[in-house]
Coordinates of N, CA and C in Angstrom, one line a residue:
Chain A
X1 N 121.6 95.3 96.1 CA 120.7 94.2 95.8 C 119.3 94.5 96.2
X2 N 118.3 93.7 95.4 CA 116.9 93.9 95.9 C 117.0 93.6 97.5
X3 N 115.5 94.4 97.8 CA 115.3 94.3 99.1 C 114.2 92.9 99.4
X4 N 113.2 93.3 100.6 CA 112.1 92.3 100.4 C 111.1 93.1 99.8
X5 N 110.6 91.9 99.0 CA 109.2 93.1 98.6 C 108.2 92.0 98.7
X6 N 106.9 93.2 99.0 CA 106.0 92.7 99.4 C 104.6 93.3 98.7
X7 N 103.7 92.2 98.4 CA 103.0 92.7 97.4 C 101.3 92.1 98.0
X8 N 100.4 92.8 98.0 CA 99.9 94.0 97.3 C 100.6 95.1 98.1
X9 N 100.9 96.3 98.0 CA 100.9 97.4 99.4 C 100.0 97.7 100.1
X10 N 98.8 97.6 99.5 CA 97.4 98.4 100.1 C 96.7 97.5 99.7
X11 N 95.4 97.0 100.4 CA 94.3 96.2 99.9 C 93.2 96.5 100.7
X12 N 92.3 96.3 99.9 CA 90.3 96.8 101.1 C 89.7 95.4 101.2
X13 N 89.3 94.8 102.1 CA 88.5 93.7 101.9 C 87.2 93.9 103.0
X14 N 86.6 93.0 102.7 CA 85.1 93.0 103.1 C 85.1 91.7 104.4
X15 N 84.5 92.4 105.7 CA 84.0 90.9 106.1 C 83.7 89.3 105.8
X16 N 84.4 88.4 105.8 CA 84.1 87.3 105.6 C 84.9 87.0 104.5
X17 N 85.9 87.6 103.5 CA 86.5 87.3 102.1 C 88.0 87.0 103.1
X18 N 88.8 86.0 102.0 CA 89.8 85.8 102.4 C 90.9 86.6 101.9
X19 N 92.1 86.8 101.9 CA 93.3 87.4 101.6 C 94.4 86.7 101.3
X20 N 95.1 86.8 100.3 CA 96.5 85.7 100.2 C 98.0 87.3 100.1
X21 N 98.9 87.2 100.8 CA 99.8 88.7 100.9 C 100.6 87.5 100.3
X22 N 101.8 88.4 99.6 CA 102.9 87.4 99.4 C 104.3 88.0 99.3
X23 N 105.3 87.4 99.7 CA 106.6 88.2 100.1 C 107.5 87.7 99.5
X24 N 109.1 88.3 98.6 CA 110.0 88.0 97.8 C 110.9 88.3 98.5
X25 N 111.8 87.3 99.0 CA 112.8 87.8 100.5 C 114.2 88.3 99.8
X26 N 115.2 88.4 100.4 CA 115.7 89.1 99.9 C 117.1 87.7 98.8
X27 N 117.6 87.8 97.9 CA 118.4 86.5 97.1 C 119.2 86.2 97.9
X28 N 118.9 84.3 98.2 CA 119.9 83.8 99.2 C 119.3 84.0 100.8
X29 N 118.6 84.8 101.1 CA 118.0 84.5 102.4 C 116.6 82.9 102.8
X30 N 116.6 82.1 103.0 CA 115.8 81.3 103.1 C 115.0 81.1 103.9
X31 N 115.0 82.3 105.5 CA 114.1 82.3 106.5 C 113.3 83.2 106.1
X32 N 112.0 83.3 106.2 CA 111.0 84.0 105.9 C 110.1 84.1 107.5
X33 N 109.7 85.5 107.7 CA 109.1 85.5 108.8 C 108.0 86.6 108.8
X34 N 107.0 86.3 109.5 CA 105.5 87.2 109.1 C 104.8 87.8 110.6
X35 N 105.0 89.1 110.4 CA 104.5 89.6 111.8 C 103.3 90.7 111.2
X36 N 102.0 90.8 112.6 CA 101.1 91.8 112.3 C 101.8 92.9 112.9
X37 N 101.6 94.0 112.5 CA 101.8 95.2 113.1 C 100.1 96.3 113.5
X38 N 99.5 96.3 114.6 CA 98.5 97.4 115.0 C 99.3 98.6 115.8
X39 N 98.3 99.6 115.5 CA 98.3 100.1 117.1 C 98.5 100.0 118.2
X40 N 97.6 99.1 118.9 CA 97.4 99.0 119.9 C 98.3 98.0 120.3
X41 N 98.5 96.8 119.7 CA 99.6 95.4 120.2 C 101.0 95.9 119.4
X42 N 101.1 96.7 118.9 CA 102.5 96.1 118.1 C 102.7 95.5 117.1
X43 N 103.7 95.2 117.3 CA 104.5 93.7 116.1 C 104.4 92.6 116.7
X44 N 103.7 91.8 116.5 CA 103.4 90.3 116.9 C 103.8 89.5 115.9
X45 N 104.3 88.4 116.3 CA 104.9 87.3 115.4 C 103.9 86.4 115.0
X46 N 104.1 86.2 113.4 CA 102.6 84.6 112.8 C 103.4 84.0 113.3
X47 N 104.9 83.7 112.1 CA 105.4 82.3 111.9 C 106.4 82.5 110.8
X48 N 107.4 81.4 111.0 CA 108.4 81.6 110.4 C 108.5 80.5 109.3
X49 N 109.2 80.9 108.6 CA 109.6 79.5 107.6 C 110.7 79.5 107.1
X50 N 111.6 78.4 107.1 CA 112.8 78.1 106.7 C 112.7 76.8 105.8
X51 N 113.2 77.1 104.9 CA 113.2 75.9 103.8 C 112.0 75.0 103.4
X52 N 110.5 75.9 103.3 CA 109.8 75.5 103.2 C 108.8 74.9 104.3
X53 N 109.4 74.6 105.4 CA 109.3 74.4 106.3 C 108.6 75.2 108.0
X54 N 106.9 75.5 108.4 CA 106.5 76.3 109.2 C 108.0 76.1 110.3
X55 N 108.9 76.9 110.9 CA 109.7 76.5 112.4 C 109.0 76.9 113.6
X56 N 108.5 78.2 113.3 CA 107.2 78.7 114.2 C 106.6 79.2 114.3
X57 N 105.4 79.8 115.5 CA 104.3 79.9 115.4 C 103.6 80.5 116.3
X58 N 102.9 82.1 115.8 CA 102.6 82.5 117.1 C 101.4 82.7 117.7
X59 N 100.8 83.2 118.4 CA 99.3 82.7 119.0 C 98.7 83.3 118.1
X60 N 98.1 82.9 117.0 CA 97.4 83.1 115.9 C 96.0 82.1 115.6
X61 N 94.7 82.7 115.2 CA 93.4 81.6 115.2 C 94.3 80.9 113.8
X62 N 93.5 79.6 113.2 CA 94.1 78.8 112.2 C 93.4 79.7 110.9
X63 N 92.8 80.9 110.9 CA 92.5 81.4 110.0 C 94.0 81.9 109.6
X64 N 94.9 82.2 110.1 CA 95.7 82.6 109.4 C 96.6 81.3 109.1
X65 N 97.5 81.8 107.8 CA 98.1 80.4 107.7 C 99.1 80.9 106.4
X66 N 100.1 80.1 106.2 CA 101.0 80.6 105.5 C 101.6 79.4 104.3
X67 N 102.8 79.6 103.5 CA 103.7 78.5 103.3 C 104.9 79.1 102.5
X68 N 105.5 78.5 102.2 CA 107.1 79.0 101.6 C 107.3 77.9 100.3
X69 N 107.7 78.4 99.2 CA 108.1 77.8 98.2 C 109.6 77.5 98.1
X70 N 110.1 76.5 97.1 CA 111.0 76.8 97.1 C 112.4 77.5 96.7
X71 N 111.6 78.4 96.1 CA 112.0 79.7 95.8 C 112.6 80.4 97.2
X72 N 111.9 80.1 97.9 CA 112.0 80.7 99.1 C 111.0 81.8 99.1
X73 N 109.9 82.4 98.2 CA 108.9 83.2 98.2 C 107.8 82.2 99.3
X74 N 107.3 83.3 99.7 CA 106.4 82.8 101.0 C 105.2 83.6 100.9
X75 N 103.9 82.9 101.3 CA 102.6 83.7 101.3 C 101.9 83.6 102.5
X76 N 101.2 84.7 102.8 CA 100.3 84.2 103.7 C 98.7 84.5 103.9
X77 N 98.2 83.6 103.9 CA 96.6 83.8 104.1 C 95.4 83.6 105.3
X78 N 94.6 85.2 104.9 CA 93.6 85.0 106.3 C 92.3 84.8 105.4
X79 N 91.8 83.5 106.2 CA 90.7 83.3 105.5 C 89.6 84.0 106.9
X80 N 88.4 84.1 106.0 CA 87.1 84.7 106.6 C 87.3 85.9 107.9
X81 N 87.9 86.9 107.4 CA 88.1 88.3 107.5 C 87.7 88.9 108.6
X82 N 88.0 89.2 109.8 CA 87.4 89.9 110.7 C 87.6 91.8 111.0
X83 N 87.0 92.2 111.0 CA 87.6 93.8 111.2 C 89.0 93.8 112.1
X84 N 88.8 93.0 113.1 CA 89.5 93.2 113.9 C 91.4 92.5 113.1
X85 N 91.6 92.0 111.6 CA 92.3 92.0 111.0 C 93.3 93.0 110.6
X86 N 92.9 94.1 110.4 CA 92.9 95.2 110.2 C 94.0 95.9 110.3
X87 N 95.4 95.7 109.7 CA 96.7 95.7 110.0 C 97.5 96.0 108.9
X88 N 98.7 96.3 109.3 CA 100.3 96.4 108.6 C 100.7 95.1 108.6
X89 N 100.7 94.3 107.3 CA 101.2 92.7 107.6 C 102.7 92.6 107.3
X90 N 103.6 92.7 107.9 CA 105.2 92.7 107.8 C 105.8 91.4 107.3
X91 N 106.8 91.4 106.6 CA 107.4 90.2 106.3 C 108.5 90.8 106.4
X92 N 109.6 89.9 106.8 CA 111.0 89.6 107.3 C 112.1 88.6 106.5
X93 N 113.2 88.9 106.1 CA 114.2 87.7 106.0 C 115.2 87.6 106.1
X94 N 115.6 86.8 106.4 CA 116.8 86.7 106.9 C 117.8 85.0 106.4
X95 N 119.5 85.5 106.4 CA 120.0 84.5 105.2 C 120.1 83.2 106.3
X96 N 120.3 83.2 107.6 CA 120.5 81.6 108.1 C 119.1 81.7 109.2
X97 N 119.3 80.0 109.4 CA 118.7 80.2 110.8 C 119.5 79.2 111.7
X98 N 120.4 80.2 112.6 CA 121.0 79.9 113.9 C 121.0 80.1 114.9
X99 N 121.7 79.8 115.8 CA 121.6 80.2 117.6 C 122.0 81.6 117.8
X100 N 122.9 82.0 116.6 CA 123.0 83.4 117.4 C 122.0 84.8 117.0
X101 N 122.2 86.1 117.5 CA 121.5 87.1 117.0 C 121.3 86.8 115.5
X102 N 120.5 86.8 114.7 CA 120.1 87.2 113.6 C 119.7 88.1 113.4
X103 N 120.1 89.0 112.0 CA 119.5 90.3 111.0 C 118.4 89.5 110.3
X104 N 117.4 90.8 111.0 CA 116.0 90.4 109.9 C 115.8 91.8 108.9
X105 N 115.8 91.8 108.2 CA 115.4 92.5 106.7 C 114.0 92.7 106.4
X106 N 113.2 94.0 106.7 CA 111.8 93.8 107.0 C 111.3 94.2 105.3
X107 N 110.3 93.9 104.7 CA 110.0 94.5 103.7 C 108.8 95.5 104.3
X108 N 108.4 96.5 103.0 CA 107.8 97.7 103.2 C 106.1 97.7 104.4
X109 N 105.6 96.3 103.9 CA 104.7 95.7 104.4 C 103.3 95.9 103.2
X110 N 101.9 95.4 104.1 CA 101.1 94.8 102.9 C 100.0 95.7 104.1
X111 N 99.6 96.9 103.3 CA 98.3 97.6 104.8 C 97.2 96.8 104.2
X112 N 96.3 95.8 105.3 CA 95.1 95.6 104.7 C 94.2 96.3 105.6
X113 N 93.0 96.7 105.1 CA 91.9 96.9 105.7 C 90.6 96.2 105.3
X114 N 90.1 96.2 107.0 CA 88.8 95.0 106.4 C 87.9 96.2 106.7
X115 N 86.8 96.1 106.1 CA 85.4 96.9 105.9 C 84.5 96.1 106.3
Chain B
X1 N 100.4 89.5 128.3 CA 101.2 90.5 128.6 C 102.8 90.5 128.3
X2 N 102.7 91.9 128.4 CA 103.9 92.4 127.4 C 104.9 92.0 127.6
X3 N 105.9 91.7 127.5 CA 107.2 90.9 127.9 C 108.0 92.0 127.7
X4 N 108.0 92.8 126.8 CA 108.7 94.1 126.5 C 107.9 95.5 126.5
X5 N 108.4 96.0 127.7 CA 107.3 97.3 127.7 C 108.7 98.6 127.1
X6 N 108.3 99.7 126.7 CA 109.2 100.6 126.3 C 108.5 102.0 126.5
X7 N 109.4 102.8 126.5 CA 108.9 104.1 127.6 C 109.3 105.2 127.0
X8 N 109.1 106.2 126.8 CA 108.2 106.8 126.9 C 107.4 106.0 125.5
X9 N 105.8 106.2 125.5 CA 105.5 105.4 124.3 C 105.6 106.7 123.5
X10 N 105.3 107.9 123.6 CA 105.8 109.7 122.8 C 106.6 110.2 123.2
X11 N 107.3 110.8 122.4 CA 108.4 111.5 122.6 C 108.7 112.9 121.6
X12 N 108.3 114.2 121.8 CA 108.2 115.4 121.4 C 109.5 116.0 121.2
X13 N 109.8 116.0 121.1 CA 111.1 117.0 121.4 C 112.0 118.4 120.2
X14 N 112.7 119.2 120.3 CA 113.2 120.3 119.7 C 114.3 119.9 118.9
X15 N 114.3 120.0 117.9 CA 116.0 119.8 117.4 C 117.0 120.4 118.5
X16 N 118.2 119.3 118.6 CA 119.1 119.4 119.2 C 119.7 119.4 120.4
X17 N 118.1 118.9 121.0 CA 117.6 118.3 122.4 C 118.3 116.7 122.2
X18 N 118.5 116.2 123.8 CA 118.7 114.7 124.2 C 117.7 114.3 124.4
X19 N 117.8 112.6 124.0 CA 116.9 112.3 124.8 C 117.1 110.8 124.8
X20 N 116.7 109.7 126.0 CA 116.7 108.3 126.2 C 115.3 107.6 126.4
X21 N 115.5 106.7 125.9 CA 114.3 106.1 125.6 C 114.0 104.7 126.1
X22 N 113.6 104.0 126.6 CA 113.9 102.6 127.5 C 113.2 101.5 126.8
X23 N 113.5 100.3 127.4 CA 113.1 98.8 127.1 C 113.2 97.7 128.0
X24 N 112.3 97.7 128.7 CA 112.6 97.0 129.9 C 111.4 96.1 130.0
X25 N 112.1 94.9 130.9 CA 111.5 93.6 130.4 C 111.9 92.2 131.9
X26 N 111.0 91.4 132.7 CA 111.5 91.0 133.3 C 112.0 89.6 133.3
X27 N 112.2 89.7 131.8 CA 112.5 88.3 131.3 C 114.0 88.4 130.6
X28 N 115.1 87.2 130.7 CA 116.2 88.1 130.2 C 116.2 87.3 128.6
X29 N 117.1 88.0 128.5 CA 117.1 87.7 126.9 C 118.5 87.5 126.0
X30 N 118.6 86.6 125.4 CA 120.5 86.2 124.8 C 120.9 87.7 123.6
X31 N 119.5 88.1 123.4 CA 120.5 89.3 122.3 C 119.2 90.4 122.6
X32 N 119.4 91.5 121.8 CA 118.5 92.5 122.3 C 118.5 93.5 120.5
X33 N 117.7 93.5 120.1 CA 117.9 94.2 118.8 C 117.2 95.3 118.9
X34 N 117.4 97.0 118.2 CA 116.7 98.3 118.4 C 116.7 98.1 116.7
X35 N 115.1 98.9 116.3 CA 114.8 98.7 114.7 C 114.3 100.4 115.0
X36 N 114.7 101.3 114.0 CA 113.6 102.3 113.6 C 112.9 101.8 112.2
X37 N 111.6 102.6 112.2 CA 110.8 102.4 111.3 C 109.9 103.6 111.2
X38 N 110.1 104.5 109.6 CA 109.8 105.5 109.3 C 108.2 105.1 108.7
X39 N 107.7 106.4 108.0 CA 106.2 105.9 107.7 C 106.2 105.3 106.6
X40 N 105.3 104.2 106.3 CA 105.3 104.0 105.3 C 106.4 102.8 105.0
X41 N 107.0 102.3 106.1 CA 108.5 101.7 105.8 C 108.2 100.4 106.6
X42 N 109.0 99.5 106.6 CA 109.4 98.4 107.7 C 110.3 98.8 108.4
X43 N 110.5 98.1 110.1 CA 111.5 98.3 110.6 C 112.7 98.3 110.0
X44 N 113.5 99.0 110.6 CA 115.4 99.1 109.5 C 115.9 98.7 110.9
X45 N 116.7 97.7 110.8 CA 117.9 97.6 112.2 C 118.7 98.3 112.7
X46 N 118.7 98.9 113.3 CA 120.1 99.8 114.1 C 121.2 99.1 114.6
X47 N 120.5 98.4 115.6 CA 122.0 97.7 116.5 C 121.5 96.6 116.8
X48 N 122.2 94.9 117.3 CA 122.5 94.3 118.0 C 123.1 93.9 119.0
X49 N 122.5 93.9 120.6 CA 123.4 93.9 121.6 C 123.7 92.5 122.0
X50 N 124.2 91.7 122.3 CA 124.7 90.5 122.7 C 125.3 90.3 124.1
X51 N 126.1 90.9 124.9 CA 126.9 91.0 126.0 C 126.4 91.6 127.2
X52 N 125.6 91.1 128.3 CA 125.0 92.5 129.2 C 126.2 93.1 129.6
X53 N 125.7 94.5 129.8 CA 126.5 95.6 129.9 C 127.6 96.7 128.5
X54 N 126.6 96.0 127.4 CA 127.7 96.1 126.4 C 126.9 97.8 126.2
X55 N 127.6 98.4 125.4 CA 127.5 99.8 124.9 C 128.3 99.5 123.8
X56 N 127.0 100.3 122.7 CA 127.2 100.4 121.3 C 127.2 101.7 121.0
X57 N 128.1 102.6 119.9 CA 127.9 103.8 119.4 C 127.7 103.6 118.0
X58 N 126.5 104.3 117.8 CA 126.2 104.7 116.1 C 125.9 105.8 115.9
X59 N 127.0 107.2 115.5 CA 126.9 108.4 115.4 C 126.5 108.9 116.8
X60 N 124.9 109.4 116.5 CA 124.8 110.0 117.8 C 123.9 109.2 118.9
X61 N 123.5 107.9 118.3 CA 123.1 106.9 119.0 C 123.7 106.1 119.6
X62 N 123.6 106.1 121.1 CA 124.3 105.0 121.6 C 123.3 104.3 122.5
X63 N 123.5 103.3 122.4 CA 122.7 101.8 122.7 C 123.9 101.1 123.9
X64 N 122.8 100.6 125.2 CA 123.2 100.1 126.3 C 122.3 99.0 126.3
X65 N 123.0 97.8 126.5 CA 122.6 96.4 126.9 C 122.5 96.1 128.5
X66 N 121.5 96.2 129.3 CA 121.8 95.9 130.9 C 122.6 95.0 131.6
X67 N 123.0 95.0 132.2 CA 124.1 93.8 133.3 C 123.2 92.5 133.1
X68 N 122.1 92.4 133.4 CA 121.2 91.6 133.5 C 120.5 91.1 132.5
X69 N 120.6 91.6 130.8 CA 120.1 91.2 129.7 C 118.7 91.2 130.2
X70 N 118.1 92.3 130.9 CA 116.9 92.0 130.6 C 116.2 93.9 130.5
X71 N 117.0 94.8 130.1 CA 116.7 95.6 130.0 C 117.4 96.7 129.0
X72 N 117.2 97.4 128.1 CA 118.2 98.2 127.1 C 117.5 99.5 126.9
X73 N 118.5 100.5 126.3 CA 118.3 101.9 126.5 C 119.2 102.5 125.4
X74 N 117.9 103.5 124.7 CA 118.5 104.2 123.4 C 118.9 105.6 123.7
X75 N 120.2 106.2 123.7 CA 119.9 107.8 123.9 C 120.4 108.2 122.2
X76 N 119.9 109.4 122.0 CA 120.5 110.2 120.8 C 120.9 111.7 121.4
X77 N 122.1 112.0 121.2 CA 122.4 113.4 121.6 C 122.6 114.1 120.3
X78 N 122.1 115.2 120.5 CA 121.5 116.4 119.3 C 120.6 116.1 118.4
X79 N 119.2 115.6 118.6 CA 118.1 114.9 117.7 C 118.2 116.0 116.7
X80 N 118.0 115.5 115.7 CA 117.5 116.1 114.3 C 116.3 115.8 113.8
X81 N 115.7 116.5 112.8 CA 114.6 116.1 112.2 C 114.1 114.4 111.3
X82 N 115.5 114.3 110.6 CA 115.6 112.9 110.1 C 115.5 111.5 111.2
X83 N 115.7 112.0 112.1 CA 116.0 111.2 113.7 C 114.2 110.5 113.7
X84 N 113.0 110.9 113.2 CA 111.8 111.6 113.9 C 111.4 109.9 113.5
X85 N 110.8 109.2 114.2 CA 110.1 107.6 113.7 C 109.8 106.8 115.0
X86 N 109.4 105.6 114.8 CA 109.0 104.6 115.5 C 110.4 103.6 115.7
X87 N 110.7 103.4 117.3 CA 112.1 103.3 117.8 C 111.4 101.8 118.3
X88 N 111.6 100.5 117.8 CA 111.3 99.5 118.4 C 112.3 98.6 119.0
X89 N 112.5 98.0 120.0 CA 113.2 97.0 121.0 C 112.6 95.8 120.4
X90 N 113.3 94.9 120.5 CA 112.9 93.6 120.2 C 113.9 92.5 120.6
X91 N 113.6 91.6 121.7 CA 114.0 90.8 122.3 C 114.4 89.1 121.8
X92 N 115.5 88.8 121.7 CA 115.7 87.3 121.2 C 116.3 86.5 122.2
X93 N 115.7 85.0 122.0 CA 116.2 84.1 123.1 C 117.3 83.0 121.9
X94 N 117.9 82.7 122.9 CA 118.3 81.2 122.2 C 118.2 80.2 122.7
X95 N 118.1 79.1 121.8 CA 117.8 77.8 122.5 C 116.7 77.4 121.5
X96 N 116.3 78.1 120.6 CA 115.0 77.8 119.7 C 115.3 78.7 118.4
X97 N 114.2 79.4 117.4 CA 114.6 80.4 116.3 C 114.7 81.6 117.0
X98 N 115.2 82.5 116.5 CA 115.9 83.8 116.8 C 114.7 84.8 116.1
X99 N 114.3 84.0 115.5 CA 113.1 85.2 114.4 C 112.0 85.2 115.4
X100 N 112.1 84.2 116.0 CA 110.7 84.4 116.6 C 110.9 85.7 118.2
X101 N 111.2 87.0 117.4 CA 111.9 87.7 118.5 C 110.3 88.2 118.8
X102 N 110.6 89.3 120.1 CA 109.7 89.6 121.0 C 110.0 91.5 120.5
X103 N 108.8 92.0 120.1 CA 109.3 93.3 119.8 C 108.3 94.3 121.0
X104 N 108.8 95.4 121.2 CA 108.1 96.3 122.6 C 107.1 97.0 121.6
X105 N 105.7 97.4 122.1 CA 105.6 98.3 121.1 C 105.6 99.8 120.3
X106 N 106.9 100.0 120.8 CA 107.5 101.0 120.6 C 107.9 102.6 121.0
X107 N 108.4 103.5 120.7 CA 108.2 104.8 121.1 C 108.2 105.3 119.9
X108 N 107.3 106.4 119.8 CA 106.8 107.1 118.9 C 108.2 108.3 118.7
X109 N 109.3 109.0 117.9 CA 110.1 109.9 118.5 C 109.4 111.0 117.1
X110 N 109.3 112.2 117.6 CA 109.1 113.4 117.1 C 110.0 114.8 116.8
X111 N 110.9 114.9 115.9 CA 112.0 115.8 116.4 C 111.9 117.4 115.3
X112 N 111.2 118.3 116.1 CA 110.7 119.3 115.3 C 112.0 120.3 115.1
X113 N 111.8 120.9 114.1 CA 113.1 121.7 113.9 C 112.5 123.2 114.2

């Protein structure tokens, strides 16, 4: 079966422009979840979405922001661009959301670079 | 600060060398997940530990969950070349979502032939 895909792969943007990434989870999974990946921090968590619905949320300025259709396709966008943006944006899914361990399913990711 | 530190952050090593690699954390945690991630790739899942004390084998990886769920440990015996990527820990609680896991940031592994 399809995996997640995530689209653009690569994008350049300019100080101050905003960015919309968008992610096709995998058929039948309905949790969607969006992590930065740098160097220097890691994999840090945005926020998750389940049925349309933000569940959570991680220490992120409100320039970033997201939402889920009901497709279960999910996007996310940084408005007004800082260098310090400058990342591997990961998206995740997975088919429930429950109490126990969950499998997340990462797609390839979305490299942006700000200029 | 880091809630999951992981150790070595490089790791060099020869084909056919051992080696273990840590995740340690003073917070405990209900499950404990290891992802590799090649270049160019997203994390891929390896294992899920759930049980402190539990030990998992996958081929030549075996994966330890601490008594305490607040610490875990990857060894590979006989690295190979395909072995060579970004080894991440990633910590889950329960009681809330499970996605919203805690990932270490990583160890770099290098396995030259």
């Amino acid at each position: 079966k399809a995996g997640v895909t995530q689209t653009p792969r690569y994008l350049i943007k300019t100080r101050g422009q905003q960015v919309t990434l968008s992610c096709s989870p995998i058929s039948g999974h309905r949790s969607v979840s969006w992590y930065q990946q740098t160097p220097g921090q890691g994999l840090q968590f945005l926020f998750e979405y389940f049925s349309e619905t933000q569940r959570n949320k991680g220490n992120f300025p409100g320039r970033f922001s997201g939402r889920q259709f009901s497709n279960s396709r999910s996007e996310m966008n940084v408005s007004t661009l800082e260098l310090g943006d400058s990342a591997l944006y990961l998206c995740a899914s997975a088919k429930v959301r429950g109490s126990g361990a969950n499998v997340l399913t990462f797609g390839a990711g979305s490299r942006l670079t700000v200029l | 600060t880091q809630l999951l530190e992981q150790s070595p952050q490089f790791l060099s090593i020869q084909e056919g060398e051992n080696l273990t690699v840590y995740c340690n954390s003073s917070s405990v945690f209900s499950s404990l997940q290891w992802y590799r991630q090649e270049p160019g790739e997203g994390p891929v899942l390896l294992v899920t530990v759930v049980t402190g004390g539990e030990v998992k084998k996958l081929k030549r990886l075996t994966f330890q969950f601490g008594d305490a769920r607040k610490d875990s440990s990857l060894h590979i015996t006989a690295a190979q070349p395909g072995d060579t990527g970004l080894y991440l820990c990633a910590g889950g609680r329960s009681g809330g979502s499970n996605y919203k896991l805690t990932f270490g940031k990583g160890t770099l592994l290098t396995v030259n032939p």
